[in-house]
Tab-separated table of C-alpha atoms in Angstrom:
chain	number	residue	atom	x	y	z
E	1	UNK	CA	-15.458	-21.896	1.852
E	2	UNK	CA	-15.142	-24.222	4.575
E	3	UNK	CA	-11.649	-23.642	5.070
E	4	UNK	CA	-11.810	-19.792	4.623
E	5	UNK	CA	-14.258	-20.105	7.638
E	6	UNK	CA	-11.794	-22.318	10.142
E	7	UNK	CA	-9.256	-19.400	9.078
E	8	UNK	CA	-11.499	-17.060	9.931
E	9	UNK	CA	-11.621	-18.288	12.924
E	10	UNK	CA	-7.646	-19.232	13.519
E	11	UNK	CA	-6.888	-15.557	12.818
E	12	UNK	CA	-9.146	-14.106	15.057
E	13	UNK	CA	-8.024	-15.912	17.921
E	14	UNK	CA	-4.415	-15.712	17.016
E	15	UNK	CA	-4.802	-11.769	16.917
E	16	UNK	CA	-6.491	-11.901	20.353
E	17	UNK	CA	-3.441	-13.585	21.660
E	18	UNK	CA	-1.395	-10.383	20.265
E	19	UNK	CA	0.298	-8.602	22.752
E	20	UNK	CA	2.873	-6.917	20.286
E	21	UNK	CA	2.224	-5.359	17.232
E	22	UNK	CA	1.230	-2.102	15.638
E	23	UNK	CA	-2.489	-2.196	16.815
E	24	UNK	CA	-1.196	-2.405	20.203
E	25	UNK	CA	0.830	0.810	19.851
E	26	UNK	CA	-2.528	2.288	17.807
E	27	UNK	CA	-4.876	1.763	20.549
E	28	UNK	CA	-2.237	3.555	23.472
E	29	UNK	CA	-2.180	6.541	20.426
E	30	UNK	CA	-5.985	6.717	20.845
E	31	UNK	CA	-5.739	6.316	24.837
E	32	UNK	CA	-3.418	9.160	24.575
E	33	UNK	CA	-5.111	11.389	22.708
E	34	UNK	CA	-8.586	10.856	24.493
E	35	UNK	CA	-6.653	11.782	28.100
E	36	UNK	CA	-5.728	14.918	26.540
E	37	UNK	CA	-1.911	14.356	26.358
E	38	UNK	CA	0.326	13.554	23.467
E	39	UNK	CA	-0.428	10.925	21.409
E	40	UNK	CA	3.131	10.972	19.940
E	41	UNK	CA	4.728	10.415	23.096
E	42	UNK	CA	5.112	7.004	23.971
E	43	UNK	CA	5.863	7.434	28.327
E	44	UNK	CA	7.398	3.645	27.744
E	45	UNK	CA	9.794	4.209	25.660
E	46	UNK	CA	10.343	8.066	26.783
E	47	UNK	CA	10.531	8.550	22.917
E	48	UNK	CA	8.119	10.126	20.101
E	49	UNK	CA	6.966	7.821	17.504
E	50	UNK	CA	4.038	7.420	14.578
E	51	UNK	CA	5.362	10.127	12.704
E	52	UNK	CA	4.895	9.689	9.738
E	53	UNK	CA	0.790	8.936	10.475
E	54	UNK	CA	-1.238	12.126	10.739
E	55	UNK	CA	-2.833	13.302	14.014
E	56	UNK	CA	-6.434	12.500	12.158
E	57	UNK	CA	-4.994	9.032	12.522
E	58	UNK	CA	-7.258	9.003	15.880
E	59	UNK	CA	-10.597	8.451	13.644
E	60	UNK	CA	-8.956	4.945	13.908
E	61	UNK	CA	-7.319	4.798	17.451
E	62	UNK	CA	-9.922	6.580	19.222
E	63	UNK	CA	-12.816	3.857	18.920
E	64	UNK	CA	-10.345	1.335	19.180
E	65	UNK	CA	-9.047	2.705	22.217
E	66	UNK	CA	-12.454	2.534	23.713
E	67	UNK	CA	-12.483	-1.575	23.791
E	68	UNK	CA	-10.934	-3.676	25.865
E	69	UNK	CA	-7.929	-4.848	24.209
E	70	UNK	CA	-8.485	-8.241	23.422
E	71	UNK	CA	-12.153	-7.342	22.081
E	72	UNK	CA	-10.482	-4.807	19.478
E	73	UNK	CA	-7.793	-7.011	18.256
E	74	UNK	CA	-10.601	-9.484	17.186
E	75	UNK	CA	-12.810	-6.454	16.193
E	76	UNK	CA	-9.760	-4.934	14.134
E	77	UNK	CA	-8.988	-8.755	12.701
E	78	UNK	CA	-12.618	-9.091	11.681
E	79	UNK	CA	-12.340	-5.725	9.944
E	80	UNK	CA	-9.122	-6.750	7.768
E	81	UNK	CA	-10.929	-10.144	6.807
E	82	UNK	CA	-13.659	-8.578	6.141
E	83	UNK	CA	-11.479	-6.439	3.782
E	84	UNK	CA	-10.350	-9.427	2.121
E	85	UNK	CA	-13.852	-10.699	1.772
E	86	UNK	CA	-14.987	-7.227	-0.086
E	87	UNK	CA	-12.050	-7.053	-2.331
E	88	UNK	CA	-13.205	-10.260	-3.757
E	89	UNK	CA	-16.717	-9.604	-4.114
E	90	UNK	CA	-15.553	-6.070	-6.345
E	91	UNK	CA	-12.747	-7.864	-7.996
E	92	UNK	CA	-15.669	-11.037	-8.812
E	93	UNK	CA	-17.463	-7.824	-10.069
E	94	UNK	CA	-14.832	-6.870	-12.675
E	95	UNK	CA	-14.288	-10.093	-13.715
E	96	UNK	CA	-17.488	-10.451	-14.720
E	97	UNK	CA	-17.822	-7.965	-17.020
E	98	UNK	CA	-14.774	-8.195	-18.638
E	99	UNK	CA	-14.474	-11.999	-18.719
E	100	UNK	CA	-17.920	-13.751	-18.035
E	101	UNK	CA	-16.123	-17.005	-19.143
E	102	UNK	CA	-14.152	-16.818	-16.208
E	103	UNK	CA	-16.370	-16.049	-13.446
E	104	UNK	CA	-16.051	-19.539	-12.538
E	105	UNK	CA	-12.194	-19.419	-11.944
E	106	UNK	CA	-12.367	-16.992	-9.649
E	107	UNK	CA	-11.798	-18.474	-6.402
E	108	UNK	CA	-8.872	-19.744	-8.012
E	109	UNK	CA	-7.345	-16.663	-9.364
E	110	UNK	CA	-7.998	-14.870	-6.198
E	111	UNK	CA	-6.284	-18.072	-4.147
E	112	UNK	CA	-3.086	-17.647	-6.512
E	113	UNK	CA	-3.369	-13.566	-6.377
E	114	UNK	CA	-3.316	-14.049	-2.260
E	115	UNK	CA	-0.990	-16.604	-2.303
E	116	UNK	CA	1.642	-14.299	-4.273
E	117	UNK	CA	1.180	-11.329	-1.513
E	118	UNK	CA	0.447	-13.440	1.525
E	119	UNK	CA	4.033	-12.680	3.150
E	120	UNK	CA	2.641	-9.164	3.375
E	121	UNK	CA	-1.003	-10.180	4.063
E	122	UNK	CA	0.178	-12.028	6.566
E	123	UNK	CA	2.415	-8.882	8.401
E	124	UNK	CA	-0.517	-6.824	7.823
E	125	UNK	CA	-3.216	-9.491	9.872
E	126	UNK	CA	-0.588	-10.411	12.765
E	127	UNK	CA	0.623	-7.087	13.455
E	128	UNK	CA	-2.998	-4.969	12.981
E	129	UNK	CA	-1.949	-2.262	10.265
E	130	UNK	CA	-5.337	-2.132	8.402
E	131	UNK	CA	-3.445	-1.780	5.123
E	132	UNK	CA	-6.043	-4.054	3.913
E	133	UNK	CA	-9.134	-2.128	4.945
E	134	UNK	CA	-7.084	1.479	3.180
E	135	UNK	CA	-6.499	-0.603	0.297
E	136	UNK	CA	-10.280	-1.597	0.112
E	137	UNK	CA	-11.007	2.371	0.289
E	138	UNK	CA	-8.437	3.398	-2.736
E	139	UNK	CA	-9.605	0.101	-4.716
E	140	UNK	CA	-13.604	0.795	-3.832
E	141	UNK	CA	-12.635	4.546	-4.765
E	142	UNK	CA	-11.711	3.949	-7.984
E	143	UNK	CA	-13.816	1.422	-8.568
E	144	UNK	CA	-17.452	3.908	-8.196
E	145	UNK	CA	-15.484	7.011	-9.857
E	146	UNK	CA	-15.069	4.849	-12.922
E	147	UNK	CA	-18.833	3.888	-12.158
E	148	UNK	CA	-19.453	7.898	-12.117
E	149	UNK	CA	-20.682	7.192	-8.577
E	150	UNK	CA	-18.059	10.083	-7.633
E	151	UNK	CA	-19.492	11.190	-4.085
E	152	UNK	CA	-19.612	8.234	-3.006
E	153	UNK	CA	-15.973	7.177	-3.917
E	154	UNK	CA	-14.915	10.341	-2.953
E	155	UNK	CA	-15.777	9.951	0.764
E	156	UNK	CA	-14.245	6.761	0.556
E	157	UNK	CA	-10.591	7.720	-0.598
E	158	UNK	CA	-10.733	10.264	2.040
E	159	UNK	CA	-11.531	7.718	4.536
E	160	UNK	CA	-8.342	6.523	3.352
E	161	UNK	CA	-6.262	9.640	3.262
E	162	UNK	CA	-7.121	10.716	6.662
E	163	UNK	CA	-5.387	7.913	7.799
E	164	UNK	CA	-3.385	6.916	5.367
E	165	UNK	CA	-1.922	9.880	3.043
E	166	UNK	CA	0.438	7.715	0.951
E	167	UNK	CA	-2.796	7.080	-1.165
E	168	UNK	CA	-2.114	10.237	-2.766
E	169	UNK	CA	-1.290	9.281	-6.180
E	170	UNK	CA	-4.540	7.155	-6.454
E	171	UNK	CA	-6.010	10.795	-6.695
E	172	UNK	CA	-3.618	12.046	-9.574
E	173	UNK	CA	-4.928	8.985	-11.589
E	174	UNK	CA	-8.615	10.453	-11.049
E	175	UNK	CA	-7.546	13.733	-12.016
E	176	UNK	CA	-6.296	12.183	-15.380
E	177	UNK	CA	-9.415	10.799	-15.881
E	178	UNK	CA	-11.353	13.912	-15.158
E	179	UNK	CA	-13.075	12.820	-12.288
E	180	UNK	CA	-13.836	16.057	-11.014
E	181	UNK	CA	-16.877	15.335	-8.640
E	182	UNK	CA	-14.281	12.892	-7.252
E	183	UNK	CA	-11.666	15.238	-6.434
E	184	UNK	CA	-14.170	18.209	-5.449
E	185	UNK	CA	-15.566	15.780	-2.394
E	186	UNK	CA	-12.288	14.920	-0.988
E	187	UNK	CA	-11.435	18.293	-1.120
E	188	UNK	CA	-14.092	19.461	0.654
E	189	UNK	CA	-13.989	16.297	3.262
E	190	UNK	CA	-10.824	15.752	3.815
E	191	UNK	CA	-10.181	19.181	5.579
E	192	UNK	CA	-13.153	19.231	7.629
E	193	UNK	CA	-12.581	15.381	8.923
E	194	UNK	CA	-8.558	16.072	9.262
E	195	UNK	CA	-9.913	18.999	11.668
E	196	UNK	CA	-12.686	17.770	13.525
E	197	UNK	CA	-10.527	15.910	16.066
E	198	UNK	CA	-9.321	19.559	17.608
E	199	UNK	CA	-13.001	19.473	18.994
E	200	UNK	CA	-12.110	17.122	21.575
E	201	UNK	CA	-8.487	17.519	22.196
E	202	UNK	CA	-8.584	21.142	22.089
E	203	UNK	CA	-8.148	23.597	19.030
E	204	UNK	CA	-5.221	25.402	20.008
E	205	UNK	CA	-3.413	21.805	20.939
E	206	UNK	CA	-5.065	20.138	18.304
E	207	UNK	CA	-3.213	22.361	15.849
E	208	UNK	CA	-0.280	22.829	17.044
E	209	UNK	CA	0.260	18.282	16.859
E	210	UNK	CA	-0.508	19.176	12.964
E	211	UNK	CA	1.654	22.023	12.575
E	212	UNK	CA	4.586	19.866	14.188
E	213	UNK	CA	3.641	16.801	12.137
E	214	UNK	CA	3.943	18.769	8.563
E	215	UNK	CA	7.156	20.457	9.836
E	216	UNK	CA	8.705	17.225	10.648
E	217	UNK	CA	6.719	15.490	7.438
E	218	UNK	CA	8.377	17.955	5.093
E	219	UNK	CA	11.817	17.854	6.959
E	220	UNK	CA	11.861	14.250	6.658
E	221	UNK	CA	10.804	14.177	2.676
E	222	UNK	CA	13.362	16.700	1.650
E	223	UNK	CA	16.157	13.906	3.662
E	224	UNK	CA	18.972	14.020	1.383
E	225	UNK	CA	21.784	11.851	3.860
E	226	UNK	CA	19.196	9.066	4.752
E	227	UNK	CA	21.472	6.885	6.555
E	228	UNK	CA	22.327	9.519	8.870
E	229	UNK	CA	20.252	8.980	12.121
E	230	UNK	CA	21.006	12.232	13.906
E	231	UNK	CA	19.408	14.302	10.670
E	232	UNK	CA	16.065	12.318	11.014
E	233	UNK	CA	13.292	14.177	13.108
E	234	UNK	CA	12.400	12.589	16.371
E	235	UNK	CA	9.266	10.138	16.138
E	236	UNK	CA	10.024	9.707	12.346
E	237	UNK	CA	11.494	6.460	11.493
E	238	UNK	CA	15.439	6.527	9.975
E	239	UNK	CA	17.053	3.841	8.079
E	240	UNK	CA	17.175	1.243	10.424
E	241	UNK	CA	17.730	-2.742	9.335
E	242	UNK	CA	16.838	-1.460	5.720
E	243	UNK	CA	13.427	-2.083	6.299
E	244	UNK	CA	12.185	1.282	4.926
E	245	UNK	CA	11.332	-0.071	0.721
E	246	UNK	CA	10.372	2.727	-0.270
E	247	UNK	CA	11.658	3.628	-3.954
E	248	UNK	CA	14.228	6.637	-2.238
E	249	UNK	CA	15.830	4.658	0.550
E	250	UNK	CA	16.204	1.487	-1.760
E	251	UNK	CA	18.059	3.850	-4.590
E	252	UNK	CA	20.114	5.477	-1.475
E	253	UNK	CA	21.006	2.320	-0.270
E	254	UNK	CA	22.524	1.154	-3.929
E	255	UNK	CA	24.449	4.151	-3.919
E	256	UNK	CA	25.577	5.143	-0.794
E	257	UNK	CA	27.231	3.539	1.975
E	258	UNK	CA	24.761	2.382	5.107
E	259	UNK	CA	25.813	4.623	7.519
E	260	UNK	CA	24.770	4.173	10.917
E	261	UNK	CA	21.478	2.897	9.618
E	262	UNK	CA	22.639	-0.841	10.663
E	263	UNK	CA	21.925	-2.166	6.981
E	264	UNK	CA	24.312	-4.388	4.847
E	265	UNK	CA	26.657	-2.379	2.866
E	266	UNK	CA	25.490	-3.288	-0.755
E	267	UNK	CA	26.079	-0.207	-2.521
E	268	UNK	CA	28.057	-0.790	-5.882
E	269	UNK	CA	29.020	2.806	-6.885
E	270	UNK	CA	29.198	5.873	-4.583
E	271	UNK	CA	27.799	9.429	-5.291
E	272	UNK	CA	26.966	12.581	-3.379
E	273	UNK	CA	23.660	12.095	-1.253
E	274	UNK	CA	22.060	14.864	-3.322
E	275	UNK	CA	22.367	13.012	-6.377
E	276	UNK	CA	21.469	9.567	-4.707
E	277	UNK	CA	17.983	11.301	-3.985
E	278	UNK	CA	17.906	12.880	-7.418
E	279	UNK	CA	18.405	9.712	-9.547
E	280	UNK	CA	15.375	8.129	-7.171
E	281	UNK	CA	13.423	11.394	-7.924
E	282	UNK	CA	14.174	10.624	-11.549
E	283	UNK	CA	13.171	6.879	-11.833
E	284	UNK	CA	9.998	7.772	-9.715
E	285	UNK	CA	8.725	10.756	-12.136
E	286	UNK	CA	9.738	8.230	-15.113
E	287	UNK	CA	7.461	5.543	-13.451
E	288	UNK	CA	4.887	8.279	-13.575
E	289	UNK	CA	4.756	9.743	-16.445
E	290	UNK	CA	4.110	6.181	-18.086
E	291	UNK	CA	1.214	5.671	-15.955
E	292	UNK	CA	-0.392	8.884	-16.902
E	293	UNK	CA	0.460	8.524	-20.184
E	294	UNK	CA	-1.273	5.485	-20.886
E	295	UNK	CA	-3.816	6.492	-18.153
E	296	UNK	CA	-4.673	9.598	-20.257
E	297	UNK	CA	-4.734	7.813	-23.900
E	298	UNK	CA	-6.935	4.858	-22.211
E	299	UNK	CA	-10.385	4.838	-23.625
E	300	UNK	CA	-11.604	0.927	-22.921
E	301	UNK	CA	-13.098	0.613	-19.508
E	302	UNK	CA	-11.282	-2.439	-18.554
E	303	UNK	CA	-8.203	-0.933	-19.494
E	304	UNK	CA	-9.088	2.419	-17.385
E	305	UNK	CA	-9.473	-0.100	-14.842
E	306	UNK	CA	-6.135	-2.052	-14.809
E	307	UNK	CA	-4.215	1.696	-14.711
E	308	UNK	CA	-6.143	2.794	-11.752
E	309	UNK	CA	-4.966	-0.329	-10.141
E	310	UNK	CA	-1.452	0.410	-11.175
E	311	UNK	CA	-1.052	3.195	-9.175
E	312	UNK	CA	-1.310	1.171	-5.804
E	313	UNK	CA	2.222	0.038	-6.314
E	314	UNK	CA	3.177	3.642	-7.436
E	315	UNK	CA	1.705	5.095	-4.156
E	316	UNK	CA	4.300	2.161	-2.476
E	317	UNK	CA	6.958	3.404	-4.259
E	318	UNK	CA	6.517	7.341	-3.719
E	319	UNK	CA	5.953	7.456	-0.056
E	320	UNK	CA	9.130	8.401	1.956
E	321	UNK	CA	8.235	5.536	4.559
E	322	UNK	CA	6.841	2.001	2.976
E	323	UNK	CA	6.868	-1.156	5.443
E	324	UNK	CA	6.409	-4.684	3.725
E	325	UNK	CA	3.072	-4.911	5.915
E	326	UNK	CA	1.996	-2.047	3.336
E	327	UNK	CA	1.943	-4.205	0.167
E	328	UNK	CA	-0.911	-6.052	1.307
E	329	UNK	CA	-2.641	-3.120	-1.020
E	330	UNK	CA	-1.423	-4.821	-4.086
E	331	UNK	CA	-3.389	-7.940	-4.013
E	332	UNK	CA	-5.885	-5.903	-6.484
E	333	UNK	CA	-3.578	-5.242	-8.990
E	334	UNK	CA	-1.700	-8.586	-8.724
E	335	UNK	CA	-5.425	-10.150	-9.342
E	336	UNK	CA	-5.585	-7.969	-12.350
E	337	UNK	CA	-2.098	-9.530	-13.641
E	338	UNK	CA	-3.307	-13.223	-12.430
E	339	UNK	CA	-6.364	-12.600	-14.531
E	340	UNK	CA	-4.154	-11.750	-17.713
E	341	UNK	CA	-1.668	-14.696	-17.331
E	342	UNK	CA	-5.380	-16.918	-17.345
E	343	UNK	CA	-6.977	-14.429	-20.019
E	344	UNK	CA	-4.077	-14.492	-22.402
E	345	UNK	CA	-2.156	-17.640	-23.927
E	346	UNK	CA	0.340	-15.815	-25.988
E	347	UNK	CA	1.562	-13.950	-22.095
E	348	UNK	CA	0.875	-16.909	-20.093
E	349	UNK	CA	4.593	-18.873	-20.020
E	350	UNK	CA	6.146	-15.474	-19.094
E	351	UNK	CA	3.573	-13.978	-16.393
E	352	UNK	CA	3.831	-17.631	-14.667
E	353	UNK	CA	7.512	-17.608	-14.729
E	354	UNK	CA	7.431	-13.951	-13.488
E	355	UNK	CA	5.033	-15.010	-10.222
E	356	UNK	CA	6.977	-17.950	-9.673
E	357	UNK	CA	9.959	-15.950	-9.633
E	358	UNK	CA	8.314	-13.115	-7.569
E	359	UNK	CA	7.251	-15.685	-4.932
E	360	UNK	CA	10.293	-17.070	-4.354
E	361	UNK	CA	12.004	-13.935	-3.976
E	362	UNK	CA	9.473	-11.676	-2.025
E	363	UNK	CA	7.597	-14.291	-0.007
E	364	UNK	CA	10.371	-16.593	0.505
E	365	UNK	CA	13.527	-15.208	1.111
E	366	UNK	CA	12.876	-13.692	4.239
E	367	UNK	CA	14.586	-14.704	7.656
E	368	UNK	CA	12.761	-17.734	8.873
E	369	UNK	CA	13.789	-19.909	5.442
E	370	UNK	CA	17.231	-18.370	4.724
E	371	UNK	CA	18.181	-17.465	8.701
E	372	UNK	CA	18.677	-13.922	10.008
E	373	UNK	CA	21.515	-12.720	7.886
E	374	UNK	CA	20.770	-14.122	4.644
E	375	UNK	CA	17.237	-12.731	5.423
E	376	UNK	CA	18.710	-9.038	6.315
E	377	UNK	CA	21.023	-8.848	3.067
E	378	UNK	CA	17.729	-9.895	1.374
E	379	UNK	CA	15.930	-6.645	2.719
E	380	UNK	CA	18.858	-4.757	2.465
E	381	UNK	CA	18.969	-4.878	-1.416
E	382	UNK	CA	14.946	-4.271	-1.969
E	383	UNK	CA	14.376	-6.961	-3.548
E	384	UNK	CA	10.546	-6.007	-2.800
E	385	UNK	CA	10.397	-1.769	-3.632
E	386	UNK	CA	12.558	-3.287	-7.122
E	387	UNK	CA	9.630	-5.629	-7.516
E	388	UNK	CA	7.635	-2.811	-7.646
E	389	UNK	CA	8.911	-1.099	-10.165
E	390	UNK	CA	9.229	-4.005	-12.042
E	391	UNK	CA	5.551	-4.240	-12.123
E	392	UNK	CA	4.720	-0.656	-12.615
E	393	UNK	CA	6.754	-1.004	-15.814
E	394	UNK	CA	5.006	-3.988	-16.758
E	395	UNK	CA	1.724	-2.221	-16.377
E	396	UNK	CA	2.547	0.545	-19.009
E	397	UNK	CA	2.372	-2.165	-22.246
E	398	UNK	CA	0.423	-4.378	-20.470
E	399	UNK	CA	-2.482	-2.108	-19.420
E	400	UNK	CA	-3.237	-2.494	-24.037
E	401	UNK	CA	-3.646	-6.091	-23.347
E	402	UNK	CA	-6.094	-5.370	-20.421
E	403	UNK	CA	-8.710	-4.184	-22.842
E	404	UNK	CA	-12.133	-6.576	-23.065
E	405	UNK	CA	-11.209	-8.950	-25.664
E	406	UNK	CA	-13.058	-11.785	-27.400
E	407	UNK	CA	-13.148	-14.913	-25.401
E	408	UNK	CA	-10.331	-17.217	-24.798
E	409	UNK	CA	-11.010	-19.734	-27.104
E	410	UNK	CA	-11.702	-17.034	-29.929
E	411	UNK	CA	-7.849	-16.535	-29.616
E	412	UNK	CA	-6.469	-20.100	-29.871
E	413	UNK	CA	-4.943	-21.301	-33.378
C-alpha cells in the first residue's frame, strides 16, 4: 500500500510534466470544438487527425478542455489510477466468490496480472489515453449484467462506446447471454448522448462532423491495399512504422509487401490484397465463433464470467485501428488467467511458462532494450495482435476450467 501511494504520487507529477502525448492533442479537440470550429483540424499541423474517435469523443475533451492544462493532466492521471484502483476492488469481488481461499493472494495476483501488461499500462498513463477508465466501463458492464443489474451496466458500456466504439463486441457477448435490458439501454442512450453535443456546436454542423466521420469510418474498414498511404482517408491513421496491431494490418503485413507504410518487409508469401483482408476476415470470424460458442453453452457463473472477459482481447483484435496503449484493457482477463495458473496445479507449469514467455516478448522487446531497429522489426511482425489471438484461443478450452471448483487442496494427490 505504501508504495502504491508514493506511485500515486510519482505518476501524477510525471503526467503534469507532460507536454506531449495524446491528452494533449484531446484537450486542443475539446478547445476546438467549444470555439465552434473543427475539432478534426489540427491548425499546427495544417492536417486532420482523430479519425478514427467519434465526434461524441468531446463528452471527454470538452471538460478537459475547460482546465488549465497541467490541472487536467493530474485530473486525467488521477482518473486512470483510479481505474486501476476499481478494477481491483471488482476483480477482489470475483475472486471471492469463486475462490474464497484465495482472497488473501490477491494483491499478489493482481501485482503479477499488472506486471504482465505494464508495457501497455504504462503507454496508456504517460501518454493520457484513458484506455484504462473504457476498460473499467466494458469490465463494470459486464460485471452488473451478469449481476442482472442491466440499467445500470448498460449506461456504463455506453459511457464507453461513446468514446470508445471498439467495445463493440463486449455487446455481442451480452446478446449471447440474453441480456436484453442490457442491450435495450444502450440502445436507447447511446443515440441520444452521441447527439446531444450538436446542441452546442450547432445541429446542422454537428451532423455534418458525423456524417463525414462514418463516411471516412466505413471507407477506411472496407481498406483492402493497407500499405498504400494515398488510399487512406485524411485524419485516419495508415500503416505507418507498423504500429497499427490490429488483427487485419498484422495478417496484411505477413502477406503483403510494406509498401510505403515505412514497416520492415516481413511478409513470407505474397497474395492479392483482397485475399490478404479475407484470410484476416476469416481468422477473426473463427476467433468468434469459439467465443460464442462456448459463451452460449456456458451455464456456471464463473465460467460466464471468464468469456465475457475474453472478448476484451477480441474487441483488440477486430477494430481496424489498435495502438499498444489500448491493451491496457486486458489486465482483467489476464487476472482471470493469473488466477487459473494459482487455482489449478495440473495448468500451472504451462500458464507460467506462457507469461514468462509473453513478458519477454510483449513487454520486453521493445526499442529501449533491443535498440530502435531490433525494436521496429519487433512491431513489425505483431508479436502483440498474435499474442492476442493466442489468448483468445486459449480462452475457448480454458473458459471449462474457469468453472467454481472445489478448493485447491481438494485437487492435490
Amino acid at each position: 500500500m505504501v508504495v502504491a501511494i508514493v506511485l500515486t504520487f510519482v505518476m501524477i507529477e510525471r503526467a503534469a510534466d507532460t507536454t506531449e502525448g495524446v491528452i494533449v492533442r484531446n484537450m486542443a479537440f475539446g478547445e476546438r470544438f467549444l470555439a465552434g470550429d473543427d475539432p478534426y483540424m489540427d491548425p499546427v499541423r495544417g492536417e486532420l487527425i482523430h479519425g478514427p474517435y467519434p465526434p461524441s469523443f468531446v463528452w471527454v475533451c470538452a471538460p478537459l478542455a475547460t482546465l488549465p492544462r497541467p490541472l487536467a493532466r493530474r485530473v486525467w492521471c488521477l482518473a486512470q489510477i483510479g481505474a486501476l484502483v476499481g478494477l481491483y476492488s471488482l476483480l477482489r469481488r470475483r475472486l471471492a466468490e469463486s475462490s474464497p481461499d484465495l482472497v488473501r493472494h490477491m494483491p499478489a495476483l493482481f501485482t503479477i496480472a499488472l506486471l504482465l501488461v505494464s508495457r501497455f499500462v504504462l503507454r496508456d498513463m504517460k501518454g493520457g489515453g484513458g484506455n484504462l477508465l473504457y476498460g473499467l466501463l466494458a469490465v463494470f458492464a459486464i460485471d452488473r449484467s451478469l449481476r442482472d443489474r442491466q440499467v445500470l451496466a448498460g449506461l456504463a458500456l455506453s459511457a464507453g462506446l461513446l468514446v470508445k466504439p471498439n467495445l463493440a463486441p463486449v455487446l455481442f457477448f451480452l446478446l449471447l447471454r440474453r441480456r436484453w435490458r442490457t442491450l435495450a439501454t444502450v440502445a436507447i442512450v447511446v443515440p441520444l448522448l452521441f447527439a446531444a453535443p450538436g446542441l452546442w456546436y450547432g445541429t446542422e454542423a454537428y451532423f455534418a462532423l458525423v456524417k463525414r466521420w462514418l463516411t471516412d469510418v466505413l471507407t477506411y474498414a472496407n481498406l483492402h491495399d493497407l500499405h498504400d498511404s494515398t488510399l487512406v482517408p485524411e485524419g485516419m491513421p495508415a500503416a505507418e512504422s507498423a504500429m497499427n496491431q490490429s488483427l487485419r494490418e498484422s495478417v496484411h503485413r505477413l502477406l503483403r509487401p510494406p509498401g510505403d507504410s515505412g514497416a520492415y518487409d516481413i511478409h513470407w508469401i505474397e497474395v492479392a490484397p483482397l485475399t490478404a483482408v479475407r484470410i484476416a476476415q476469416g481468422i477473426a470470424l473463427s476467433l468468434l465463433a469459439g467465443l460464442s460458442w462456448r459463451a452460449l453453452r456456458a451455464r456456471d457463473a464463473a465460467e460466464v464470467w471468464f468469456l465475457g472477459l475474453a472478448f476484451l482481447p477480441l474487441c483488440l483484435l477486430l477494430s481496424p485501428v489498435t495502438w499498444k496503449a489500448h491493451h491496457a484493457v486486458l489486465l482483467p482477463f489476464v487476472f482471470q488467467l493469473v488466477w487459473m495458473a494459482k487455482r489449478l496445479p495440473s495448468r500451472r507449469r504451462w500458464l507460467i511458462g506462457v507469461f514468462l514467455i509473453y513478458y519477454v516478448v510483449c513487454n520486453l522487446a521493445n526499442t529501449e532494450v533491443l535498440g530502435q531497429e531490433a525494436g521496429d522489426y519487433m512491431q513489425s511482425l505483431s508479436v502483440v495482435a498474435w499474442a492476442d489471438v493466442l489468448m483468445v484461443l486459449a480462452a475457448i478450452p480454458l473458459s471449462v476450467f474457469a468453472r467454481q471448483i472445489p478448493s485447491e487442496p481438494c485437487l492435490r494427490p
